[in-house]
Amino acid sequence: MKALLVDDERNGREVLRTLGEWEQNGITVLLEASDGKEALELIASEQPDIIFTDIKMPRMNGIELMEQLHAAEFRGKCILVTGYDDYQFMRKAIQFNSFDYLLKPIDPEAFTKVLENVTQAIIADKQSLENEAEVLGDARRLLLEQQVSALCTGELNDFSILQEILPQKEKIDITLLSFYHMHQPAPILDTLRHELHRYAIGDVFRFRQEENIYIVLSAADHWLQIENWLRQHLDLPVRLVQKTLHALEEISTVFEHLTVELAEHRYRTIKRLEELESEQRGQDIVAYVQSYYMEDVSLERLSKLFFLSKEHISRKFKQETGLTLSQYVTDCRMKQAKQWLDKTNKTMYDIARLLGYQDEVYFSKLFKKEIGLTPTAYRTQRNERGAR
C-alpha cells in the first residue's frame, strides 16, 4: 500500500512519518506533499491508498483537497489531521467521506489505532472488490459459454461473438473433448484456457447442454502444441473429435457432425509423444517448404535437413498437404508468379529466375499448364479487367 502525508509544515510531516508503524501495517511507499495542489498531482501519478492531510495550507487546503477527491470518486481513504477542533471542519469531513479526524498535537496511541483501522478497511475493500470482480467474471464466462453453446446448436446466429474472442485466423479448429461423467476435468481445462489466452491462440468452453463435453476453438496451426500440453497435464481418459472451420458460419453444421462421430464412437484419444513429435516434424517440413519454395527443396535436401528418409518425407508431406512435394512447390511458385504479374512490372525472365527456373520458356509452359494462360496473356487479362 501507499500513503501520502500532506502538510505545509515539514515538521508536521516528519511527526507523522516518525509515529507511524508503516511497514507493520503493509505500507511500503510513503509520499509527501506541501499543499493540496501538489497532493493532487501525486495522487494522479501514484494512486495512494491513504491520505493524511492538514487543513490549513496555502494554494489548496485540506477541505478543498477532499472535496476534489470526493467529486472524482477517489477510492482511497482520507484522514484529516489538524489543530482546529471545530464542528464545521468535522461536518465537512463527514460530508466528503473522511475516514477519521485527528487533532494536533497527535496522540501516538490514537494515531496507531487510526492507522491500523484504515489499513484494515482498505484490505477489506480490496477483498470485496476482488470478490465482486470474480463473481462478475464468472457470470460473464457463464453467459459466453451459453452463447457459444447456442451457436454450436444453431439456436444463435450472432457470429460476432466468436470474432471478438478468437484469434484472427483464416481457419479455426473446433475440437470436442468428451470425458466420463464421474471425472472432473474443469480445473485442468481452466488452466488450458488461460494458456490459450496467454498466447492468443484460442479458448475453451464447457458445452452447457452436456457437462462432460468441452469445446476447444483454436487457431488451426496450433493444435499440436495444444494436444502436447494436454498430454502433459491431463491424466484423465478423454475422447477427441476434431474438424477445421473454414468459416465461423459453419460452426453448427460442423458441431453436429462431430457429435455424431462421438455417438458412433469414431473418436481418438490423446496421441502418444512419438506420434505428436512425428506430426510436428511433418508440419515443420511443410513450413520450411513454404519459406524456401523458390530454392531447391528436393526430397534429398529435406532428408538431410530433417534426418528422415526420402520415402518417409514424401509420404508425410502428402498426408499433411494432400499434394506431392513437387506439386506443392509448383503451386506455391505459381501463386507467387500471379502476384508479381498482377502487382509489378517484373519481366517474365526476372519472374522465372526469382522462382528458381533457369529457363523462361519452361516457366511459361508450366504456368500455362497450371493456370490455363501464358504469363503474358494472364497479365494482359488482369490489366484489362483493372482498366474497366
mmCIF file of C-alpha atoms in Angstrom:
data_model
loop_
_atom_site.group_PDB
_atom_site.id
_atom_site.type_symbol
_atom_site.label_atom_id
_atom_site.label_comp_id
_atom_site.label_asym_id
_atom_site.label_seq_id
_atom_site.Cartn_x
_atom_site.Cartn_y
_atom_site.Cartn_z
ATOM 1 C CA MET A 1 0.000 0.000 0.000
ATOM 2 C CA LYS A 2 0.937 3.656 -0.427
ATOM 3 C CA ALA A 3 0.307 6.552 1.962
ATOM 4 C CA LEU A 4 0.505 10.298 1.304
ATOM 5 C CA LEU A 5 1.272 12.893 4.006
ATOM 6 C CA VAL A 6 0.017 16.391 3.129
ATOM 7 C CA ASP A 7 1.123 19.320 5.308
ATOM 8 C CA ASP A 8 2.697 22.675 4.504
ATOM 9 C CA GLU A 9 4.956 22.324 7.565
ATOM 10 C CA ARG A 10 7.865 19.921 7.179
ATOM 11 C CA ASN A 11 7.782 19.261 10.926
ATOM 12 C CA GLY A 12 4.163 18.165 10.711
ATOM 13 C CA ARG A 13 5.002 15.617 8.010
ATOM 14 C CA GLU A 14 8.040 14.436 9.972
ATOM 15 C CA VAL A 15 5.931 13.786 13.080
ATOM 16 C CA LEU A 16 3.555 11.582 11.092
ATOM 17 C CA ARG A 17 6.429 9.790 9.374
ATOM 18 C CA THR A 18 8.087 9.058 12.743
ATOM 19 C CA LEU A 19 4.974 7.987 14.644
ATOM 20 C CA GLY A 20 3.526 5.676 12.011
ATOM 21 C CA GLU A 21 4.165 1.925 12.102
ATOM 22 C CA TRP A 22 4.010 1.929 8.332
ATOM 23 C CA GLU A 23 5.645 -1.336 7.315
ATOM 24 C CA GLN A 24 3.892 -3.276 10.085
ATOM 25 C CA ASN A 25 0.611 -2.174 8.530
ATOM 26 C CA GLY A 26 1.603 -3.106 4.994
ATOM 27 C CA ILE A 27 2.530 0.394 3.787
ATOM 28 C CA THR A 28 5.676 0.210 1.681
ATOM 29 C CA VAL A 29 5.609 3.635 -0.027
ATOM 30 C CA LEU A 30 5.343 6.904 1.909
ATOM 31 C CA LEU A 31 4.816 10.072 -0.134
ATOM 32 C CA GLU A 32 4.786 13.747 0.903
ATOM 33 C CA ALA A 33 3.181 16.940 -0.404
ATOM 34 C CA SER A 34 3.248 20.505 0.939
ATOM 35 C CA ASP A 35 -0.260 21.531 -0.143
ATOM 36 C CA GLY A 36 -3.426 20.322 -1.824
ATOM 37 C CA LYS A 37 -2.374 21.105 -5.386
ATOM 38 C CA GLU A 38 0.898 19.222 -5.061
ATOM 39 C CA ALA A 39 -1.042 16.397 -3.430
ATOM 40 C CA LEU A 40 -3.442 16.172 -6.398
ATOM 41 C CA GLU A 41 -0.512 15.778 -8.800
ATOM 42 C CA LEU A 42 0.963 12.989 -6.660
ATOM 43 C CA ILE A 43 -2.420 11.295 -6.295
ATOM 44 C CA ALA A 44 -2.880 11.287 -10.082
ATOM 45 C CA SER A 45 0.515 9.682 -10.703
ATOM 46 C CA GLU A 46 0.958 7.446 -7.631
ATOM 47 C CA GLN A 47 -2.627 6.500 -6.659
ATOM 48 C CA PRO A 48 -2.008 6.278 -2.879
ATOM 49 C CA ASP A 49 -4.369 4.198 -0.755
ATOM 50 C CA ILE A 50 -4.312 6.506 2.294
ATOM 51 C CA ILE A 51 -4.067 10.296 2.608
ATOM 52 C CA PHE A 52 -3.312 12.110 5.870
ATOM 53 C CA THR A 53 -3.936 15.803 5.233
ATOM 54 C CA ASP A 54 -3.692 19.004 7.244
ATOM 55 C CA ILE A 55 -6.499 21.541 6.803
ATOM 56 C CA LYS A 56 -4.839 24.935 6.759
ATOM 57 C CA MET A 57 -2.432 25.078 3.783
ATOM 58 C CA PRO A 58 -1.622 27.600 1.022
ATOM 59 C CA ARG A 59 -2.966 27.287 -2.558
ATOM 60 C CA MET A 60 -5.386 24.477 -1.655
ATOM 61 C CA ASN A 61 -6.379 23.489 1.869
ATOM 62 C CA GLY A 62 -7.292 20.040 3.139
ATOM 63 C CA ILE A 63 -11.055 20.513 2.890
ATOM 64 C CA GLU A 64 -10.750 21.684 -0.728
ATOM 65 C CA LEU A 65 -8.498 18.710 -1.476
ATOM 66 C CA MET A 66 -11.058 16.300 -0.003
ATOM 67 C CA GLU A 67 -13.846 17.987 -1.954
ATOM 68 C CA GLN A 68 -11.987 17.451 -5.233
ATOM 69 C CA LEU A 69 -11.212 13.854 -4.380
ATOM 70 C CA HIS A 70 -14.841 13.234 -3.429
ATOM 71 C CA ALA A 71 -16.004 14.705 -6.755
ATOM 72 C CA ALA A 72 -13.510 12.489 -8.616
ATOM 73 C CA GLU A 73 -14.801 9.402 -6.702
ATOM 74 C CA PHE A 74 -11.370 8.712 -5.225
ATOM 75 C CA ARG A 75 -11.313 5.159 -3.835
ATOM 76 C CA GLY A 76 -8.662 5.730 -1.163
ATOM 77 C CA LYS A 77 -9.181 6.774 2.452
ATOM 78 C CA CYS A 78 -8.686 10.359 3.690
ATOM 79 C CA ILE A 79 -7.897 11.342 7.298
ATOM 80 C CA LEU A 80 -7.862 14.957 8.436
ATOM 81 C CA VAL A 81 -5.007 15.928 10.749
ATOM 82 C CA THR A 82 -5.445 19.428 12.186
ATOM 83 C CA GLY A 83 -5.100 21.690 15.169
ATOM 84 C CA TYR A 84 -8.644 23.031 14.710
ATOM 85 C CA ASP A 85 -11.231 21.346 16.923
ATOM 86 C CA ASP A 86 -14.134 22.878 15.028
ATOM 87 C CA TYR A 87 -17.520 21.269 14.315
ATOM 88 C CA GLN A 88 -17.657 22.949 10.884
ATOM 89 C CA PHE A 89 -14.491 21.145 9.822
ATOM 90 C CA MET A 90 -15.785 17.846 11.192
ATOM 91 C CA ARG A 91 -19.076 18.309 9.353
ATOM 92 C CA LYS A 92 -17.201 18.958 6.093
ATOM 93 C CA ALA A 93 -15.005 15.943 6.726
ATOM 94 C CA ILE A 94 -18.074 13.752 7.125
ATOM 95 C CA GLN A 95 -19.660 15.280 4.011
ATOM 96 C CA PHE A 96 -16.620 14.335 1.911
ATOM 97 C CA ASN A 97 -16.306 10.837 3.379
ATOM 98 C CA SER A 98 -13.294 11.379 5.618
ATOM 99 C CA PHE A 99 -12.312 8.087 7.212
ATOM 100 C CA ASP A 100 -11.299 9.744 10.502
ATOM 101 C CA TYR A 101 -10.232 13.007 12.140
ATOM 102 C CA LEU A 102 -7.054 13.511 14.227
ATOM 103 C CA LEU A 103 -6.237 16.531 16.350
ATOM 104 C CA LYS A 104 -2.814 18.079 16.827
ATOM 105 C CA PRO A 105 -0.752 17.544 18.861
ATOM 106 C CA ILE A 106 -1.148 13.943 17.788
ATOM 107 C CA ASP A 107 -1.569 11.300 20.446
ATOM 108 C CA PRO A 108 0.665 8.329 19.424
ATOM 109 C CA GLU A 109 -1.831 5.718 20.583
ATOM 110 C CA ALA A 110 -4.699 7.361 18.749
ATOM 111 C CA PHE A 111 -2.612 7.646 15.599
ATOM 112 C CA THR A 112 -1.556 3.985 15.805
ATOM 113 C CA LYS A 113 -5.185 2.929 16.194
ATOM 114 C CA VAL A 114 -6.337 5.038 13.240
ATOM 115 C CA LEU A 115 -3.529 3.675 11.056
ATOM 116 C CA GLU A 116 -4.453 0.090 11.947
ATOM 117 C CA ASN A 117 -8.137 0.749 11.294
ATOM 118 C CA VAL A 118 -7.619 2.445 7.940
ATOM 119 C CA THR A 119 -5.259 -0.225 6.587
ATOM 120 C CA GLN A 120 -7.657 -2.985 7.663
ATOM 121 C CA ALA A 121 -10.518 -1.128 5.961
ATOM 122 C CA ILE A 122 -8.515 -0.859 2.739
ATOM 123 C CA ILE A 123 -7.664 -4.560 2.820
ATOM 124 C CA ALA A 124 -11.354 -5.382 3.346
ATOM 125 C CA ASP A 125 -12.368 -3.061 0.476
ATOM 126 C CA LYS A 126 -9.856 -4.656 -1.885
ATOM 127 C CA GLN A 127 -11.007 -8.135 -0.954
ATOM 128 C CA SER A 128 -14.605 -7.098 -1.549
ATOM 129 C CA LEU A 129 -13.706 -5.657 -4.966
ATOM 130 C CA GLU A 130 -11.804 -8.824 -5.885
ATOM 131 C CA ASN A 131 -14.774 -10.952 -4.840
ATOM 132 C CA GLU A 132 -17.133 -8.775 -6.882
ATOM 133 C CA ALA A 133 -14.797 -8.952 -9.886
ATOM 134 C CA GLU A 134 -14.596 -12.734 -9.551
ATOM 135 C CA VAL A 135 -18.373 -13.089 -9.360
ATOM 136 C CA LEU A 136 -18.778 -10.749 -12.327
ATOM 137 C CA GLY A 137 -16.112 -12.648 -14.269
ATOM 138 C CA ASP A 138 -17.839 -15.964 -13.539
ATOM 139 C CA ALA A 139 -21.163 -14.515 -14.687
ATOM 140 C CA ARG A 140 -19.639 -13.210 -17.917
ATOM 141 C CA ARG A 141 -17.949 -16.556 -18.520
ATOM 142 C CA LEU A 142 -21.227 -18.421 -17.984
ATOM 143 C CA LEU A 143 -23.004 -16.124 -20.443
ATOM 144 C CA LEU A 144 -20.229 -16.591 -23.013
ATOM 145 C CA GLU A 145 -20.373 -20.384 -22.668
ATOM 146 C CA GLN A 146 -24.146 -20.274 -23.076
ATOM 147 C CA GLN A 147 -23.747 -18.169 -26.223
ATOM 148 C CA VAL A 148 -21.070 -20.425 -27.727
ATOM 149 C CA SER A 149 -23.173 -23.490 -26.912
ATOM 150 C CA ALA A 150 -26.170 -21.844 -28.613
ATOM 151 C CA LEU A 151 -24.043 -21.054 -31.683
ATOM 152 C CA CYS A 152 -22.994 -24.700 -31.839
ATOM 153 C CA THR A 153 -26.568 -25.957 -31.671
ATOM 154 C CA GLY A 154 -27.823 -23.364 -34.152
ATOM 155 C CA GLU A 155 -30.031 -21.566 -31.615
ATOM 156 C CA LEU A 156 -27.968 -18.364 -32.040
ATOM 157 C CA ASN A 157 -26.553 -16.801 -35.198
ATOM 158 C CA ASP A 158 -24.576 -13.809 -33.885
ATOM 159 C CA PHE A 159 -21.090 -14.819 -35.060
ATOM 160 C CA SER A 160 -19.592 -11.502 -33.929
ATOM 161 C CA ILE A 161 -19.343 -13.156 -30.504
ATOM 162 C CA LEU A 162 -16.716 -15.540 -31.884
ATOM 163 C CA GLN A 163 -14.945 -12.817 -33.842
ATOM 164 C CA GLU A 164 -14.359 -10.899 -30.623
ATOM 165 C CA ILE A 165 -12.860 -13.814 -28.671
ATOM 166 C CA LEU A 166 -10.999 -15.897 -31.266
ATOM 167 C CA PRO A 167 -7.649 -15.232 -32.956
ATOM 168 C CA GLN A 168 -7.957 -13.555 -36.343
ATOM 169 C CA LYS A 169 -7.064 -16.603 -38.441
ATOM 170 C CA GLU A 170 -8.467 -17.866 -41.729
ATOM 171 C CA LYS A 171 -9.095 -21.305 -40.267
ATOM 172 C CA ILE A 172 -10.164 -22.332 -36.776
ATOM 173 C CA ASP A 173 -10.086 -25.873 -35.405
ATOM 174 C CA ILE A 174 -13.124 -26.962 -33.415
ATOM 175 C CA THR A 175 -12.322 -29.836 -31.084
ATOM 176 C CA LEU A 176 -14.753 -31.651 -28.800
ATOM 177 C CA LEU A 177 -13.293 -33.239 -25.670
ATOM 178 C CA SER A 178 -15.596 -35.803 -24.088
ATOM 179 C CA PHE A 179 -14.978 -37.043 -20.520
ATOM 180 C CA TYR A 180 -16.600 -39.717 -18.403
ATOM 181 C CA HIS A 181 -19.347 -38.333 -16.174
ATOM 182 C CA MET A 182 -17.600 -39.151 -12.899
ATOM 183 C CA HIS A 183 -14.463 -37.243 -13.857
ATOM 184 C CA GLN A 184 -13.897 -33.561 -13.095
ATOM 185 C CA PRO A 185 -11.635 -32.033 -15.783
ATOM 186 C CA ALA A 186 -12.692 -28.398 -15.153
ATOM 187 C CA PRO A 187 -9.549 -27.318 -13.205
ATOM 188 C CA ILE A 188 -7.210 -28.596 -15.934
ATOM 189 C CA LEU A 189 -9.265 -27.091 -18.750
ATOM 190 C CA ASP A 190 -9.483 -23.771 -16.913
ATOM 191 C CA THR A 191 -5.679 -23.773 -16.867
ATOM 192 C CA LEU A 192 -5.640 -24.649 -20.570
ATOM 193 C CA ARG A 193 -7.971 -21.714 -21.246
ATOM 194 C CA HIS A 194 -5.537 -19.350 -19.512
ATOM 195 C CA GLU A 195 -2.688 -20.778 -21.621
ATOM 196 C CA LEU A 196 -4.642 -20.255 -24.844
ATOM 197 C CA HIS A 197 -5.469 -16.690 -23.790
ATOM 198 C CA ARG A 198 -1.839 -16.088 -22.907
ATOM 199 C CA TYR A 199 -0.670 -16.988 -26.407
ATOM 200 C CA ALA A 200 -3.813 -15.590 -28.101
ATOM 201 C CA ILE A 201 -4.485 -18.836 -29.969
ATOM 202 C CA GLY A 202 -7.960 -19.822 -28.805
ATOM 203 C CA ASP A 203 -10.393 -20.579 -25.991
ATOM 204 C CA VAL A 204 -12.084 -23.444 -24.142
ATOM 205 C CA PHE A 205 -15.821 -23.608 -23.353
ATOM 206 C CA ARG A 206 -17.933 -26.047 -21.397
ATOM 207 C CA PHE A 207 -20.843 -27.196 -23.567
ATOM 208 C CA ARG A 208 -23.730 -26.125 -21.363
ATOM 209 C CA GLN A 209 -26.188 -28.759 -22.642
ATOM 210 C CA GLU A 210 -23.853 -31.610 -21.619
ATOM 211 C CA GLU A 211 -21.470 -31.187 -18.702
ATOM 212 C CA ASN A 212 -18.946 -33.790 -19.835
ATOM 213 C CA ILE A 213 -18.238 -32.125 -23.204
ATOM 214 C CA TYR A 214 -15.851 -29.221 -23.726
ATOM 215 C CA ILE A 215 -15.397 -27.195 -26.910
ATOM 216 C CA VAL A 216 -11.913 -26.016 -27.866
ATOM 217 C CA LEU A 217 -11.756 -23.350 -30.576
ATOM 218 C CA SER A 218 -8.166 -22.700 -31.651
ATOM 219 C CA ALA A 219 -6.009 -21.404 -34.494
ATOM 220 C CA ALA A 220 -5.705 -24.267 -36.972
ATOM 221 C CA ASP A 221 -1.909 -24.291 -36.989
ATOM 222 C CA HIS A 222 -1.553 -24.670 -33.199
ATOM 223 C CA TRP A 223 -3.394 -27.885 -32.344
ATOM 224 C CA LEU A 224 -0.236 -29.968 -31.940
ATOM 225 C CA GLN A 225 1.000 -27.511 -29.344
ATOM 226 C CA ILE A 226 -2.344 -27.745 -27.508
ATOM 227 C CA GLU A 227 -2.501 -31.533 -27.656
ATOM 228 C CA ASN A 228 1.036 -31.810 -26.345
ATOM 229 C CA TRP A 229 0.020 -29.595 -23.404
ATOM 230 C CA LEU A 230 -2.983 -31.852 -22.747
ATOM 231 C CA ARG A 231 -0.798 -34.944 -22.913
ATOM 232 C CA GLN A 232 1.485 -33.487 -20.239
ATOM 233 C CA HIS A 233 -1.191 -32.166 -17.871
ATOM 234 C CA LEU A 234 -4.282 -34.333 -18.313
ATOM 235 C CA ASP A 235 -4.309 -37.743 -16.625
ATOM 236 C CA LEU A 236 -7.990 -38.444 -17.314
ATOM 237 C CA PRO A 237 -9.212 -40.551 -20.248
ATOM 238 C CA VAL A 238 -10.662 -38.332 -22.956
ATOM 239 C CA ARG A 239 -12.355 -38.893 -26.307
ATOM 240 C CA LEU A 240 -11.475 -36.385 -29.002
ATOM 241 C CA VAL A 241 -13.060 -35.414 -32.316
ATOM 242 C CA GLN A 242 -11.936 -32.513 -34.441
ATOM 243 C CA LYS A 243 -12.614 -30.635 -37.658
ATOM 244 C CA THR A 244 -11.458 -27.369 -39.219
ATOM 245 C CA LEU A 245 -13.838 -24.431 -39.616
ATOM 246 C CA HIS A 246 -13.187 -22.538 -42.829
ATOM 247 C CA ALA A 247 -15.837 -20.003 -41.836
ATOM 248 C CA LEU A 248 -17.440 -19.289 -38.446
ATOM 249 C CA GLU A 249 -20.887 -19.710 -40.005
ATOM 250 C CA GLU A 250 -20.118 -23.431 -40.372
ATOM 251 C CA ILE A 251 -19.935 -23.990 -36.619
ATOM 252 C CA SER A 252 -23.377 -25.537 -36.054
ATOM 253 C CA THR A 253 -23.060 -27.877 -39.039
ATOM 254 C CA VAL A 254 -19.570 -28.994 -38.049
ATOM 255 C CA PHE A 255 -20.565 -29.335 -34.390
ATOM 256 C CA GLU A 256 -23.468 -31.618 -35.328
ATOM 257 C CA HIS A 257 -21.097 -33.724 -37.441
ATOM 258 C CA LEU A 258 -18.663 -34.051 -34.525
ATOM 259 C CA THR A 259 -21.364 -35.052 -32.032
ATOM 260 C CA VAL A 260 -22.454 -37.799 -34.439
ATOM 261 C CA GLU A 261 -18.847 -39.021 -34.595
ATOM 262 C CA LEU A 262 -18.754 -39.151 -30.792
ATOM 263 C CA ALA A 263 -22.074 -41.005 -30.622
ATOM 264 C CA GLU A 264 -20.851 -43.539 -33.187
ATOM 265 C CA HIS A 265 -17.536 -43.983 -31.308
ATOM 266 C CA ARG A 266 -15.499 -42.568 -34.176
ATOM 267 C CA TYR A 267 -13.156 -40.675 -31.900
ATOM 268 C CA ARG A 268 -9.497 -40.884 -30.926
ATOM 269 C CA THR A 269 -7.570 -40.322 -27.711
ATOM 270 C CA ILE A 270 -4.640 -38.021 -26.949
ATOM 271 C CA LYS A 271 -1.710 -39.051 -29.110
ATOM 272 C CA ARG A 272 1.486 -40.540 -27.731
ATOM 273 C CA LEU A 273 4.594 -38.389 -27.588
ATOM 274 C CA GLU A 274 6.234 -40.071 -30.565
ATOM 275 C CA GLU A 275 3.087 -39.512 -32.648
ATOM 276 C CA LEU A 276 2.987 -35.828 -31.706
ATOM 277 C CA GLU A 277 6.675 -35.425 -32.490
ATOM 278 C CA SER A 278 6.146 -37.063 -35.878
ATOM 279 C CA GLU A 279 3.254 -34.712 -36.684
ATOM 280 C CA GLN A 280 5.235 -31.717 -35.504
ATOM 281 C CA ARG A 281 8.117 -32.687 -37.727
ATOM 282 C CA GLY A 282 5.705 -33.033 -40.646
ATOM 283 C CA GLN A 283 4.394 -29.523 -40.027
ATOM 284 C CA ASP A 284 7.962 -28.231 -39.719
ATOM 285 C CA ILE A 285 8.780 -29.686 -43.140
ATOM 286 C CA VAL A 286 5.739 -28.012 -44.710
ATOM 287 C CA ALA A 287 6.632 -24.703 -43.019
ATOM 288 C CA TYR A 288 10.170 -24.979 -44.386
ATOM 289 C CA VAL A 289 8.898 -25.551 -47.923
ATOM 290 C CA GLN A 290 6.513 -22.586 -47.577
ATOM 291 C CA SER A 291 9.513 -20.395 -46.748
ATOM 292 C CA TYR A 292 12.028 -21.747 -49.277
ATOM 293 C CA TYR A 293 9.907 -22.912 -52.215
ATOM 294 C CA MET A 294 11.871 -20.660 -54.592
ATOM 295 C CA GLU A 295 15.021 -22.637 -53.796
ATOM 296 C CA ASP A 296 15.953 -26.280 -54.261
ATOM 297 C CA VAL A 297 13.591 -28.141 -51.922
ATOM 298 C CA SER A 298 14.046 -31.646 -53.231
ATOM 299 C CA LEU A 299 13.321 -34.745 -51.159
ATOM 300 C CA GLU A 300 17.059 -35.325 -50.930
ATOM 301 C CA ARG A 301 17.684 -31.895 -49.407
ATOM 302 C CA LEU A 302 14.786 -32.243 -46.953
ATOM 303 C CA SER A 303 16.074 -35.690 -45.984
ATOM 304 C CA LYS A 304 19.419 -34.199 -44.999
ATOM 305 C CA LEU A 305 17.862 -31.275 -43.139
ATOM 306 C CA PHE A 306 15.316 -33.278 -41.124
ATOM 307 C CA PHE A 307 17.188 -36.594 -40.745
ATOM 308 C CA LEU A 308 14.379 -38.622 -42.269
ATOM 309 C CA SER A 309 14.320 -40.915 -45.283
ATOM 310 C CA LYS A 310 13.120 -39.512 -48.608
ATOM 311 C CA GLU A 311 10.316 -42.076 -48.625
ATOM 312 C CA HIS A 312 9.126 -41.045 -45.167
ATOM 313 C CA ILE A 313 9.177 -37.338 -46.081
ATOM 314 C CA SER A 314 7.319 -37.979 -49.322
ATOM 315 C CA ARG A 315 4.603 -39.918 -47.517
ATOM 316 C CA LYS A 316 4.366 -37.434 -44.643
ATOM 317 C CA PHE A 317 4.222 -34.431 -46.967
ATOM 318 C CA LYS A 318 1.322 -35.938 -48.912
ATOM 319 C CA GLN A 319 -0.517 -36.599 -45.630
ATOM 320 C CA GLU A 320 -0.037 -33.022 -44.455
ATOM 321 C CA THR A 321 -0.867 -31.153 -47.679
ATOM 322 C CA GLY A 322 -2.728 -33.553 -49.957
ATOM 323 C CA LEU A 323 -0.079 -32.861 -52.637
ATOM 324 C CA THR A 324 3.261 -34.317 -53.580
ATOM 325 C CA LEU A 325 6.294 -32.184 -52.808
ATOM 326 C CA SER A 326 6.766 -31.166 -56.452
ATOM 327 C CA GLN A 327 3.069 -30.312 -56.839
ATOM 328 C CA TYR A 328 3.133 -28.223 -53.672
ATOM 329 C CA VAL A 329 6.279 -26.340 -54.720
ATOM 330 C CA THR A 330 4.779 -25.652 -58.137
ATOM 331 C CA ASP A 331 1.537 -24.453 -56.543
ATOM 332 C CA CYS A 332 3.443 -22.032 -54.265
ATOM 333 C CA ARG A 333 5.527 -20.748 -57.152
ATOM 334 C CA MET A 334 2.520 -20.188 -59.413
ATOM 335 C CA LYS A 335 0.679 -18.266 -56.676
ATOM 336 C CA GLN A 336 3.716 -16.041 -56.257
ATOM 337 C CA ALA A 337 4.059 -15.644 -60.016
ATOM 338 C CA LYS A 338 0.437 -14.453 -60.228
ATOM 339 C CA GLN A 339 1.064 -11.865 -57.523
ATOM 340 C CA TRP A 340 4.092 -10.484 -59.356
ATOM 341 C CA LEU A 341 2.232 -10.466 -62.676
ATOM 342 C CA ASP A 342 -0.706 -8.656 -61.040
ATOM 343 C CA LYS A 343 1.134 -6.069 -58.982
ATOM 344 C CA THR A 344 4.577 -5.493 -60.501
ATOM 345 C CA ASN A 345 6.236 -4.798 -63.834
ATOM 346 C CA LYS A 346 8.765 -7.597 -63.468
ATOM 347 C CA THR A 347 9.725 -9.249 -66.760
ATOM 348 C CA MET A 348 8.963 -12.923 -67.443
ATOM 349 C CA TYR A 349 12.691 -13.602 -67.330
ATOM 350 C CA ASP A 350 13.026 -11.985 -63.875
ATOM 351 C CA ILE A 351 9.999 -13.828 -62.508
ATOM 352 C CA ALA A 352 11.251 -17.156 -63.833
ATOM 353 C CA ARG A 353 14.716 -16.664 -62.286
ATOM 354 C CA LEU A 354 13.319 -15.473 -58.940
ATOM 355 C CA LEU A 355 11.097 -18.555 -58.737
ATOM 356 C CA GLY A 356 14.063 -20.846 -59.309
ATOM 357 C CA TYR A 357 13.535 -21.626 -63.004
ATOM 358 C CA GLN A 358 16.578 -21.176 -65.226
ATOM 359 C CA ASP A 359 14.510 -21.332 -68.409
ATOM 360 C CA GLU A 360 11.892 -18.643 -69.100
ATOM 361 C CA VAL A 361 10.254 -20.826 -71.757
ATOM 362 C CA TYR A 362 9.870 -23.728 -69.315
ATOM 363 C CA PHE A 363 8.317 -21.378 -66.742
ATOM 364 C CA SER A 364 5.859 -20.078 -69.350
ATOM 365 C CA LYS A 365 4.797 -23.612 -70.362
ATOM 366 C CA LEU A 366 4.420 -24.686 -66.728
ATOM 367 C CA PHE A 367 2.400 -21.555 -65.895
ATOM 368 C CA LYS A 368 0.028 -22.207 -68.788
ATOM 369 C CA LYS A 369 -0.371 -25.830 -67.755
ATOM 370 C CA GLU A 370 -1.287 -24.841 -64.182
ATOM 371 C CA ILE A 371 -3.251 -21.613 -64.788
ATOM 372 C CA GLY A 372 -4.601 -22.118 -68.305
ATOM 373 C CA LEU A 373 -2.961 -18.985 -69.752
ATOM 374 C CA THR A 374 0.572 -17.948 -70.580
ATOM 375 C CA PRO A 375 2.082 -15.411 -68.154
ATOM 376 C CA THR A 376 1.807 -12.682 -70.795
ATOM 377 C CA ALA A 377 -1.856 -13.474 -71.510
ATOM 378 C CA TYR A 378 -2.603 -13.627 -67.769
ATOM 379 C CA ARG A 379 -1.047 -10.194 -67.186
ATOM 380 C CA THR A 380 -2.860 -8.685 -70.171
ATOM 381 C CA GLN A 381 -6.193 -10.089 -69.000
ATOM 382 C CA ARG A 382 -5.699 -8.753 -65.474
ATOM 383 C CA ASN A 383 -4.698 -5.332 -66.746
ATOM 384 C CA GLU A 384 -7.760 -5.131 -68.971
ATOM 385 C CA ARG A 385 -10.057 -6.041 -66.075
ATOM 386 C CA GLY A 386 -8.397 -3.443 -63.873
ATOM 387 C CA ALA A 387 -8.893 -0.749 -66.513
ATOM 388 C CA ARG A 388 -12.632 -1.269 -66.679
#
